[in-house]
Coordinates of C-alpha atoms (C1' of nucleotides) in Angstrom, one line a residue:
Chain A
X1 CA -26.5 5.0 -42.6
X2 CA -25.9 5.0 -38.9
X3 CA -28.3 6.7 -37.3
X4 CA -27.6 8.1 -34.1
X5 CA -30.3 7.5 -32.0
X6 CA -28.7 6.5 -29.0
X7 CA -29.4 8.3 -26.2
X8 CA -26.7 11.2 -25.1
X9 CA -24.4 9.2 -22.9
X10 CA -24.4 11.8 -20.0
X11 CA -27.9 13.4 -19.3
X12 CA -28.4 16.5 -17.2
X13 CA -31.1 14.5 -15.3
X14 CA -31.6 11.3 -15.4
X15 CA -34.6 9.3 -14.8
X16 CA -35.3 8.0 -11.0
X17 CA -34.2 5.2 -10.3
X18 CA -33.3 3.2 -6.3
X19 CA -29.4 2.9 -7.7
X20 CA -27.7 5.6 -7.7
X21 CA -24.4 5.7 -9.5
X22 CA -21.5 7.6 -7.6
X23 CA -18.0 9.1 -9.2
X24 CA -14.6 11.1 -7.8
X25 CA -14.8 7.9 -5.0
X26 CA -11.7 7.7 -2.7
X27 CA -9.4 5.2 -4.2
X28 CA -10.8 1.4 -2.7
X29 CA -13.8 3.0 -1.0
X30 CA -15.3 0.4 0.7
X31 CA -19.1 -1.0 1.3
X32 CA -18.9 0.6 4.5
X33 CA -18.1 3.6 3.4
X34 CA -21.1 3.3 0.7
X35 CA -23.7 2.4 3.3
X36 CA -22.8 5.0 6.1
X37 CA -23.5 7.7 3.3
X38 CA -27.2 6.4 2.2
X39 CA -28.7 5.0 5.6
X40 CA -29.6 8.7 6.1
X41 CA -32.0 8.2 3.3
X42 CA -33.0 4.6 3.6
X43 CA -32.0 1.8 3.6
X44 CA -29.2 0.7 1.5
X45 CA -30.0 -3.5 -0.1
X46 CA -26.6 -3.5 -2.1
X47 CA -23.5 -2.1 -3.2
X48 CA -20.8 -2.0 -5.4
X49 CA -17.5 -0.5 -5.2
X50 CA -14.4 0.1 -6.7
X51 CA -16.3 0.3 -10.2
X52 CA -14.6 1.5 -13.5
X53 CA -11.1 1.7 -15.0
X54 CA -9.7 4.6 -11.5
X55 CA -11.9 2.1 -9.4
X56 CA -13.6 5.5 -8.2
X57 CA -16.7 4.7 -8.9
X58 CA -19.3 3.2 -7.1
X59 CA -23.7 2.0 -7.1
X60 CA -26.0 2.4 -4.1
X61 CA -28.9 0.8 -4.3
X62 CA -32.2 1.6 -1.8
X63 CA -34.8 -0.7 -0.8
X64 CA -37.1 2.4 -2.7
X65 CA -37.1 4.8 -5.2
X66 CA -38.3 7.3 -2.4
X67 CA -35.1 6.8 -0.8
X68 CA -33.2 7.2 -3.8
X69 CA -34.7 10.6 -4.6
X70 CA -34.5 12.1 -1.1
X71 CA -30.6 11.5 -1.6
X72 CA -30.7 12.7 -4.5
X73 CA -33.1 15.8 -3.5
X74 CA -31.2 16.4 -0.4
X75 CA -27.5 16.7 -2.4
X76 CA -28.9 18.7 -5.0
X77 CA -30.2 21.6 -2.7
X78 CA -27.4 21.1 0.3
X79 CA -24.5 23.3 0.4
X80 CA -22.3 20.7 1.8
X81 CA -21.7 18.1 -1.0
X82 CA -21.7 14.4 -0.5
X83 CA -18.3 13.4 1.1
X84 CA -16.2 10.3 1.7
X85 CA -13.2 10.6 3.7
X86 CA -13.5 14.6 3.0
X87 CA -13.4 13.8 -0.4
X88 CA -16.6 15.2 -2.7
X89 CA -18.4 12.5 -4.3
X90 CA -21.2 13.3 -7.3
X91 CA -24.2 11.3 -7.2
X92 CA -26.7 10.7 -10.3
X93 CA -29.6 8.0 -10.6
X94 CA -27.9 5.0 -12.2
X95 CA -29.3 4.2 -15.6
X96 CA -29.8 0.6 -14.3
X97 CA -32.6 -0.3 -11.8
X98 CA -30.4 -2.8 -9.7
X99 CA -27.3 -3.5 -9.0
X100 CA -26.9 -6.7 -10.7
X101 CA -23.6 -9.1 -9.0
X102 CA -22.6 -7.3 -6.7
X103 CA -20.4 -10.0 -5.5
X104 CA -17.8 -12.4 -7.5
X105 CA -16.7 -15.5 -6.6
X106 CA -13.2 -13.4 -6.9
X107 CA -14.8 -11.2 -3.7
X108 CA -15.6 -13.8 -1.6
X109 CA -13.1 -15.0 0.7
X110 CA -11.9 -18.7 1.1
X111 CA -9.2 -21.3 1.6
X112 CA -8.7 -21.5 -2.0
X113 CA -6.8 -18.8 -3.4
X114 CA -6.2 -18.6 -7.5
X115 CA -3.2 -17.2 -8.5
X116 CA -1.6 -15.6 -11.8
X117 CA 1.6 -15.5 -12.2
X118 CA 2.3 -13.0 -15.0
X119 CA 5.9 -12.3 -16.8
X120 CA 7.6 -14.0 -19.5
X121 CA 8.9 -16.5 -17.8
X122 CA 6.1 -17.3 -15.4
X123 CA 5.4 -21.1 -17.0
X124 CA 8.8 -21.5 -16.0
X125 CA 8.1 -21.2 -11.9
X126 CA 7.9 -23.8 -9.9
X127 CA 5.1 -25.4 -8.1
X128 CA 8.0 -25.7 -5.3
X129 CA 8.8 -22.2 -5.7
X130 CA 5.3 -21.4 -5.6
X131 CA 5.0 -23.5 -2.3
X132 CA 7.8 -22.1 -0.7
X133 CA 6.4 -18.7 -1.4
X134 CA 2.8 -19.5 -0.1
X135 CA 4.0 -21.5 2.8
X136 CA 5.1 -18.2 4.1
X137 CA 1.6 -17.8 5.8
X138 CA 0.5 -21.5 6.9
X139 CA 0.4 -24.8 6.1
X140 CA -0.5 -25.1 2.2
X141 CA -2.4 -28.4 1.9
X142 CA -2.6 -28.5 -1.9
X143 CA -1.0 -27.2 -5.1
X144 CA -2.3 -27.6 -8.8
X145 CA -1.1 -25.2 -11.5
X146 CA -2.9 -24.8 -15.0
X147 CA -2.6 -22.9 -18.2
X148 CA -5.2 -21.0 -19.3
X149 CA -6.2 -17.9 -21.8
X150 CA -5.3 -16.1 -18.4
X151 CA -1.6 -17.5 -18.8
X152 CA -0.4 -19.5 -16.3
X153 CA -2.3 -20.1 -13.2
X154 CA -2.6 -22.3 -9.7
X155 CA -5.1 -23.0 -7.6
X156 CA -3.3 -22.8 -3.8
X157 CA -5.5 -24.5 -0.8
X158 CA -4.5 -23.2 2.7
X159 CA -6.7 -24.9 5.9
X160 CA -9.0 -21.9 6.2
X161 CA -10.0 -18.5 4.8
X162 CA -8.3 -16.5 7.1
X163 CA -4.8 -18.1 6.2
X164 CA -5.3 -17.5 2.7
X165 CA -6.2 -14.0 3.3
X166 CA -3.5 -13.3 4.5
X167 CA -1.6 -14.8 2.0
X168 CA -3.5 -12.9 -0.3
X169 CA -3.4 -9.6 1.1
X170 CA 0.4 -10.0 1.7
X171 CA 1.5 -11.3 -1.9
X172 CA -1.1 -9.9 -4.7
X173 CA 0.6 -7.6 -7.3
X174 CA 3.9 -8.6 -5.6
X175 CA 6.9 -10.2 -7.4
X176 CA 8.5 -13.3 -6.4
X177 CA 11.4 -12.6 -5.1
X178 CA 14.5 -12.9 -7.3
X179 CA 16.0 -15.4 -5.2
X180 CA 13.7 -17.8 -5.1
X181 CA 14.1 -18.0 -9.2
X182 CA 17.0 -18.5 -11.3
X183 CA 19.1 -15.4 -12.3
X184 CA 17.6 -15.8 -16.2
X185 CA 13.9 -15.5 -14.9
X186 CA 12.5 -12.4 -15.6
X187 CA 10.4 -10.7 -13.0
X188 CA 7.2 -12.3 -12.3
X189 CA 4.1 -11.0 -10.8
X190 CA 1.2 -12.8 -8.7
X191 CA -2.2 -11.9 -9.1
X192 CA -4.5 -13.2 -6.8
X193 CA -8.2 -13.5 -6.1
X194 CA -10.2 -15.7 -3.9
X195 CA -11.3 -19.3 -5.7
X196 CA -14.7 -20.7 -5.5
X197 CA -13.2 -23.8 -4.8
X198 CA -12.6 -25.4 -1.0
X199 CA -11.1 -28.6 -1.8
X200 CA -8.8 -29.4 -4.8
X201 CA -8.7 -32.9 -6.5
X202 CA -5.1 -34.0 -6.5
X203 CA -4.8 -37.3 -7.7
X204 CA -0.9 -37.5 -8.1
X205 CA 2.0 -35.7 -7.2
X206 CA 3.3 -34.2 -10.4
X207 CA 5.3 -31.3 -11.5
X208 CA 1.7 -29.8 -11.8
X209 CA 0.1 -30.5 -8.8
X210 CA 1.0 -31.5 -5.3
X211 CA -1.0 -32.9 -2.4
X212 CA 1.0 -31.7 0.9
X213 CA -1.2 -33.5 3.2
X214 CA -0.8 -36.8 1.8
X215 CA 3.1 -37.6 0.8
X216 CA 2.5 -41.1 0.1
X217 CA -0.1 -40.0 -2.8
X218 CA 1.5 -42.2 -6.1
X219 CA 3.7 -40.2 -8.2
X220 CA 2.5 -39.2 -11.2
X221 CA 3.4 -42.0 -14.3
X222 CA 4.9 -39.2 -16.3
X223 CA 7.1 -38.0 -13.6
X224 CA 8.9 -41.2 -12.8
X225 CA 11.9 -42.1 -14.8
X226 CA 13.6 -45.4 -16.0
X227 CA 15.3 -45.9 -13.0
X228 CA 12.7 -46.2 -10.5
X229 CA 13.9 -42.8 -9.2
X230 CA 11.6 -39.9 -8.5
X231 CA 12.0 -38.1 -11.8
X232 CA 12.4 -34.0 -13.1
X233 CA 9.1 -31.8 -13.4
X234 CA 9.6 -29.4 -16.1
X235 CA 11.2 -27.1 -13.7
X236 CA 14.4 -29.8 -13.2
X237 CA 12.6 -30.2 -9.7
X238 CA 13.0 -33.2 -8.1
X239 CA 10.0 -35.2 -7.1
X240 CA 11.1 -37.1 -4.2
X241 CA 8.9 -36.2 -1.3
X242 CA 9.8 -33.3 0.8
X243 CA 10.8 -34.0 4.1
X244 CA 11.8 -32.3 7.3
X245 CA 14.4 -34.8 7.7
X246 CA 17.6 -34.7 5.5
X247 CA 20.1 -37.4 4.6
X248 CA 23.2 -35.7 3.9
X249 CA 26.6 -37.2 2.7
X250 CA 29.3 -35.7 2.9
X251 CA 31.7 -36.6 -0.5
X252 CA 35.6 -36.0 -0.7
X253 CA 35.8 -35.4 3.5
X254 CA 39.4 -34.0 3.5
X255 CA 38.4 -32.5 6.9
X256 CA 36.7 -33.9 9.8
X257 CA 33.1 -33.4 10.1
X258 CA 31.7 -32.8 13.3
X259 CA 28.7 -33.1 15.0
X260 CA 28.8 -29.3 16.0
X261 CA 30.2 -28.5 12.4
X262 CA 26.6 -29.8 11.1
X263 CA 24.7 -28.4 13.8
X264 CA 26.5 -25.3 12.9
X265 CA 25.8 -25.1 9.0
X266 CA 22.2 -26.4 9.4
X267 CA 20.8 -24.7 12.5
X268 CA 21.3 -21.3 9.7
X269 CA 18.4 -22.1 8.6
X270 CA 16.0 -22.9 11.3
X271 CA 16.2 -24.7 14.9
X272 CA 18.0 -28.2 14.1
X273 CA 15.9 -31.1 16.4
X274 CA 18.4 -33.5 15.9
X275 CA 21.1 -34.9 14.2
X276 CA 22.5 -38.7 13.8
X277 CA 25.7 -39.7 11.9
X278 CA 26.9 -43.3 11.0
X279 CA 29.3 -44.7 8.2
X280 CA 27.6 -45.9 4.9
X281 CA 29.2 -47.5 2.0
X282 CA 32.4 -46.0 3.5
X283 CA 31.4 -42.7 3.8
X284 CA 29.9 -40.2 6.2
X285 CA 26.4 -39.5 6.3
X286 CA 24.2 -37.9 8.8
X287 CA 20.3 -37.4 9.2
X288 CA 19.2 -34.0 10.3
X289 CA 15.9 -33.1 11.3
X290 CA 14.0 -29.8 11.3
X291 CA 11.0 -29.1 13.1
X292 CA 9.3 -28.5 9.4
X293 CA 9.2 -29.5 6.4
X294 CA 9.8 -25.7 4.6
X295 CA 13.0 -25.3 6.5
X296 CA 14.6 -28.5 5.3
X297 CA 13.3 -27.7 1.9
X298 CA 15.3 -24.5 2.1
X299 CA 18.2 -25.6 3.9
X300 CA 18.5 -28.8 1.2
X301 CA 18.0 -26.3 -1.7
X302 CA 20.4 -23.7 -0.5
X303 CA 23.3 -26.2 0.7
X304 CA 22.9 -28.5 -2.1
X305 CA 26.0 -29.1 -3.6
X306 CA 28.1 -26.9 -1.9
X307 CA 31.5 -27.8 0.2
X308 CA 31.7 -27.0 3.7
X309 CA 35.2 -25.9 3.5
X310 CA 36.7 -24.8 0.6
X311 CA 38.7 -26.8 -2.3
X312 CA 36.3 -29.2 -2.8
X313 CA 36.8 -30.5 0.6
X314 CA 33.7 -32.5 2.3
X315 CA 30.8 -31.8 -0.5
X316 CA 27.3 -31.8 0.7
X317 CA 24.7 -34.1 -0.8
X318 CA 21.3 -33.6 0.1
X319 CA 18.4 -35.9 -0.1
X320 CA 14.9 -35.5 1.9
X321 CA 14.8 -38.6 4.3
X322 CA 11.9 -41.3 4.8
X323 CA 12.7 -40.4 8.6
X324 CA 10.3 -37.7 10.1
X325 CA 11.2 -38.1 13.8
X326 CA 14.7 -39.8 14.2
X327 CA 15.3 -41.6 17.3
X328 CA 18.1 -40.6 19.1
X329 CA 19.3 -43.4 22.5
X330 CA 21.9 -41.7 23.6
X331 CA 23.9 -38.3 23.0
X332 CA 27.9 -39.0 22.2
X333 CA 29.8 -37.2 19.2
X334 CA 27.6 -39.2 16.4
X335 CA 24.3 -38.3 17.8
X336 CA 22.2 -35.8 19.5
X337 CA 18.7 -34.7 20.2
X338 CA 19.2 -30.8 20.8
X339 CA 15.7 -30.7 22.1
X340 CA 17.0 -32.5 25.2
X341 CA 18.8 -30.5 27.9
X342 CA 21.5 -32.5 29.0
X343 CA 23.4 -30.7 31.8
X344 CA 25.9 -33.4 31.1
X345 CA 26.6 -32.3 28.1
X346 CA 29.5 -29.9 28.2
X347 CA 28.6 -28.3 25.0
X348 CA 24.8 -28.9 24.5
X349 CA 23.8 -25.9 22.1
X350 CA 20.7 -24.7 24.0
X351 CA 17.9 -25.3 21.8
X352 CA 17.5 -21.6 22.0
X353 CA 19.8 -21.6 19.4
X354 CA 17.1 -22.1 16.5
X355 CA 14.2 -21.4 18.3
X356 CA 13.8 -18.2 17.9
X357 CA 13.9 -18.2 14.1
X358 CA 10.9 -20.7 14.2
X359 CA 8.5 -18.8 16.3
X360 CA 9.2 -15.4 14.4
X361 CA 7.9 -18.0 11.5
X362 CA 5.3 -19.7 12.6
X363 CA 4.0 -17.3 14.8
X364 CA 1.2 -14.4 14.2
X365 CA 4.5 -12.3 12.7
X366 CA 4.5 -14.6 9.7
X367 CA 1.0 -13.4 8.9
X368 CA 2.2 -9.8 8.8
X369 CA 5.1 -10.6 6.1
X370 CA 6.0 -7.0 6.4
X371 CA 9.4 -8.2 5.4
X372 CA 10.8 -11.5 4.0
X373 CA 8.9 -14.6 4.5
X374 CA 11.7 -16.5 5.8
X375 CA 12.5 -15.8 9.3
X376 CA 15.9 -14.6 10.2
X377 CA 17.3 -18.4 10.2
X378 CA 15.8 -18.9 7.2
X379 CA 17.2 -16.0 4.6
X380 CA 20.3 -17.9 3.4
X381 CA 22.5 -16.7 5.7
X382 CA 25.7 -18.9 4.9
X383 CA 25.6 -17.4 1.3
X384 CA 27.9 -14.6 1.3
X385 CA 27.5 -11.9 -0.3
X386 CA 30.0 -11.6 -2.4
X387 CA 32.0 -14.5 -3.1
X388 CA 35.3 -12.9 -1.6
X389 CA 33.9 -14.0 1.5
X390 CA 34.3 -16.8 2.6
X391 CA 33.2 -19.8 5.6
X392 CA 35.6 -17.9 8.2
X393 CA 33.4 -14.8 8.1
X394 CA 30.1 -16.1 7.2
X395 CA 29.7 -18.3 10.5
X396 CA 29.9 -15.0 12.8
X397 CA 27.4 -13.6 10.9
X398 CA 25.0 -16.4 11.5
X399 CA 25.8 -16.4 14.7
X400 CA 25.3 -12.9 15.6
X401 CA 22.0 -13.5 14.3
X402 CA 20.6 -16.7 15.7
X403 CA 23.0 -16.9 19.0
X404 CA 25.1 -14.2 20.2
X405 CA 26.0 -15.3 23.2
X406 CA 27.1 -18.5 22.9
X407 CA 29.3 -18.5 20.1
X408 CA 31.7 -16.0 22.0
X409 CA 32.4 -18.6 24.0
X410 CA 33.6 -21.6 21.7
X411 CA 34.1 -22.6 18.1
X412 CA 33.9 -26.0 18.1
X413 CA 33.1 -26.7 14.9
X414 CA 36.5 -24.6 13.3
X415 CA 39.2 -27.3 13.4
X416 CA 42.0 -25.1 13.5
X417 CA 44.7 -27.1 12.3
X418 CA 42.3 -28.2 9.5
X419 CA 40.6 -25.2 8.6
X420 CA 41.7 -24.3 4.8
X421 CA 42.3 -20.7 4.1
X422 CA 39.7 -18.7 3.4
X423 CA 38.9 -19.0 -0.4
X424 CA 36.8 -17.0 -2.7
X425 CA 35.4 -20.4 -3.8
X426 CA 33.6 -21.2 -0.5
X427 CA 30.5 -21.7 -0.2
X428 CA 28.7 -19.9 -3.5
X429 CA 25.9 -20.9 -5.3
X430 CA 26.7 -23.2 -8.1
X431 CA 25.4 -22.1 -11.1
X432 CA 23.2 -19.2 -9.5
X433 CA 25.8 -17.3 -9.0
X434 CA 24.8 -16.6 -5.4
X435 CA 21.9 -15.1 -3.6
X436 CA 21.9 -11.3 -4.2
X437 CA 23.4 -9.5 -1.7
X438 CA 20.4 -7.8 -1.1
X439 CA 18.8 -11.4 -0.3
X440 CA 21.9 -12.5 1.5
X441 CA 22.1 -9.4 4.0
X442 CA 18.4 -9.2 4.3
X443 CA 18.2 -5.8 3.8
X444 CA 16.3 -6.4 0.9
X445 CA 12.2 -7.5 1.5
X446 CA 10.9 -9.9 -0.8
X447 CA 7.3 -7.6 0.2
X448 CA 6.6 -5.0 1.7
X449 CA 3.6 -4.4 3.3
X450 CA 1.1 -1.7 1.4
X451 CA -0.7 -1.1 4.2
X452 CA -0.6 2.5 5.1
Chain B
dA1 C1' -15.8 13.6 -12.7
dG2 C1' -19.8 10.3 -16.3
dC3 C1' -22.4 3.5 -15.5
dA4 C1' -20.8 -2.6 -13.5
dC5 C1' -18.7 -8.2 -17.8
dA6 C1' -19.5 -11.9 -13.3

DNA sequence: AGCACA
């Protein structure tokens, strides 16, 4: 019963027509490339590349059918074949008579970027994760995720095309790096395109969608719990609001603390601004501010939990402050504004210290993310490697990164009488079992660049 | 090296 009277799919000659369909493409021709080999023969209205399954394929299409035929004409009798980039390319009238979309919404670049994130696990990622991946390239204003047929998707909104872009060209078909996920996580890949959108609706902050530019933005109904307290997304996030000011206190503090022993274990994540202790509730807490909001994120995250020396001795707590500039009167051994040269000061820790880290981030080299999107300061660089090591030998390594010169000449912040052996148990991730030591050593980029 | 799915 069928009757086969569809046409032969590949003709020796094809009727005329102003598109002209082109195969054995360089990978990811481009547009350019497309137009540069018609305006010879007229002039070229549209394109479209990077068509088919090998994305080899690609339409011209002429303001006239004349046009299309002298191409045509002038292949068919030339000894020299149609190149792009030295590579042959075979050209046939299209069996269409225009190029019909040439562009997606997908094509066009904006602020918006919509991302994929494919894997078995990829409901189980973060929006935080997913903002301290994006926030690589510039300030991400807003955040909603979504499921769809696609699987599980968010809409990121950076200030302008041009950031996202670079977010986008940096991070499609990449994984997110181990580190950033829990060691049960399977792999998961980002896909992205461009979004149509410019400006996402964010009505709450939720474990679904977050609102950077606006902190005070109500917390979402569902995501509060009994006690009044900023409550667990899905992910076991919290919801407080991030800050780039951390409370810290300091439980079971065997050993004293010291200003320059907080400066020390903070400033390994970025520049510290400023730091202010005081007694609470008969304990020791202390207010540390970072010039940014992702740093304290990371240095919270990463520190959470942990002891500074080891035994259980003087326990970091973590909590993002209301605070956003802290005001420091005068510098003494409680307080200190590190972005204040005091020649007084005998030991003022040049600011230089944490500076560096900051403008390798939030300079032009963040766009490039030809490595790991946290600057130097901000890989965890206090997590050993293995857990054998211990506080003792971790703090040179920060320092070798971040400030050579001055730690030769001091080590305040090692009480020697006080300091506890060093102790396999220092220091480690709890329940992550640790950065990788790939992560830990930075040797290991969370991208690398495909640009060739 | 053989026709586009937004």
């Amino acid at each position: 019963m069928a009757s086969v009277s569809s046409q032969p799919q590949f003709r020796y000659t094809q009727p005329p027509s102003k598109v002209l369909h082109l195969r054995n493409l360089p990978w990811e021709c481009t547009e350019e490339e497309l137009i540069e080999l018609g305006k010879p023969f007229g002039k070229v209205v549209n394109t479209k590349c990077n068509v088919g399954a090998n994305r080899n394929q690609a339409f011209i299409e002429f303001a006239d059918l004349n046009q299309a035929i002298a191409m045509i004409s002038y292949y068919a009798s030339s000894s020299e074949p149609a190149q792009v980039r030295g590579k042959t390319v075979y050209l046939q009238y299209s069996n269409r008579q225009e190029i019909v979309n040439n562009k997606t919404t997908a094509d066009v670049a904006g602020n918006v970027l919509l991302v994929t994130i494919e894997g078995q696990d990829a409901r189980l990622v973060s929006i935080d994760v997913l903002h301290l991946v994006f926030s690589a390239f510039g300030f991400v204003h807003k955040i909603t995720t979504f499921e769809k047929t696609a699987g599980f998707q968010a809409l990121v909104q950076f200030s302008d095309a041009e950031t996202a872009t670079s977010a986008k060209s940096a991070l499609d078909g990449r994984i997110i790096p181990r580190y950033l996920l829990s060691e049960n996580i399977s792999p998961c890949t980002l896909r992205i395109t461009y979004s149509a959108h410019t400006d996402l609706s964010v009505k709450f902050q939720s474990h679904r969608s977050r609102d950077y530019t606006n902190p005070y933005l109500p917390v979402a109904p569902s995501a509060i719990d009994g006690s009044g307290q900023f409550s667990l997304g899905l992910d076991g996030k919290k919801l407080e609001p991030e800050s780039n000011v951390l409370l810290a206190s300091i439980e079971n503090m065997q050993y004293a603390v010291t200003l320059d022993v907080l400066h020390m274990v903070f400033s390994a994540f970025g520049p510290v601004q400023k730091i202010a202790m005081f007694d609470k509730n008969g304990g020791l807490q202390a207010l540390i501010q970072y010039p940014d909001i992702q740093t304290a994120v990371l240095a919270k995250d990463t520190l959470e939990g942990h002891c500074i020396y080891d035994g259980g001795f003087c326990k970091l707590h973590l909590s993002y402050s209301r605070h956003t500039d802290l005001s420091i009167k005068v510098n003494n051994d409680r307080s200190r504004d590190y972005t204040i040269p005091n020649p007084a000061m005998v030991n003022p820790q040049p600011s230089t210290l944490g500076q560096q880290p900051v403008q390798a981030m939030g300079g032009p080299a963040a766009h490039q993310y030809n490595g790991t999107p946290y600057a130097p300061g901000l890989q965890p660089p206090t997590m050993p490697p293995q857990p054998s090591d211990g506080w003792t030998s971790t703090v040179p390594a920060v320092a070798q990164q971040s400030m050579p010169v001055q730690m030769s000449n001091h080590h305040p912040y090692i009480p020697p009488s006080s300091m506890p052996q060093t102790n396999p148990g220092m220091m480690r991730m709890p329940g992550q079992g640790g950065v990788p030591p790939a992560a830990a050593g930075g040797a290991m980029p969370p991208y690398r660049s495909n640009q060739m």
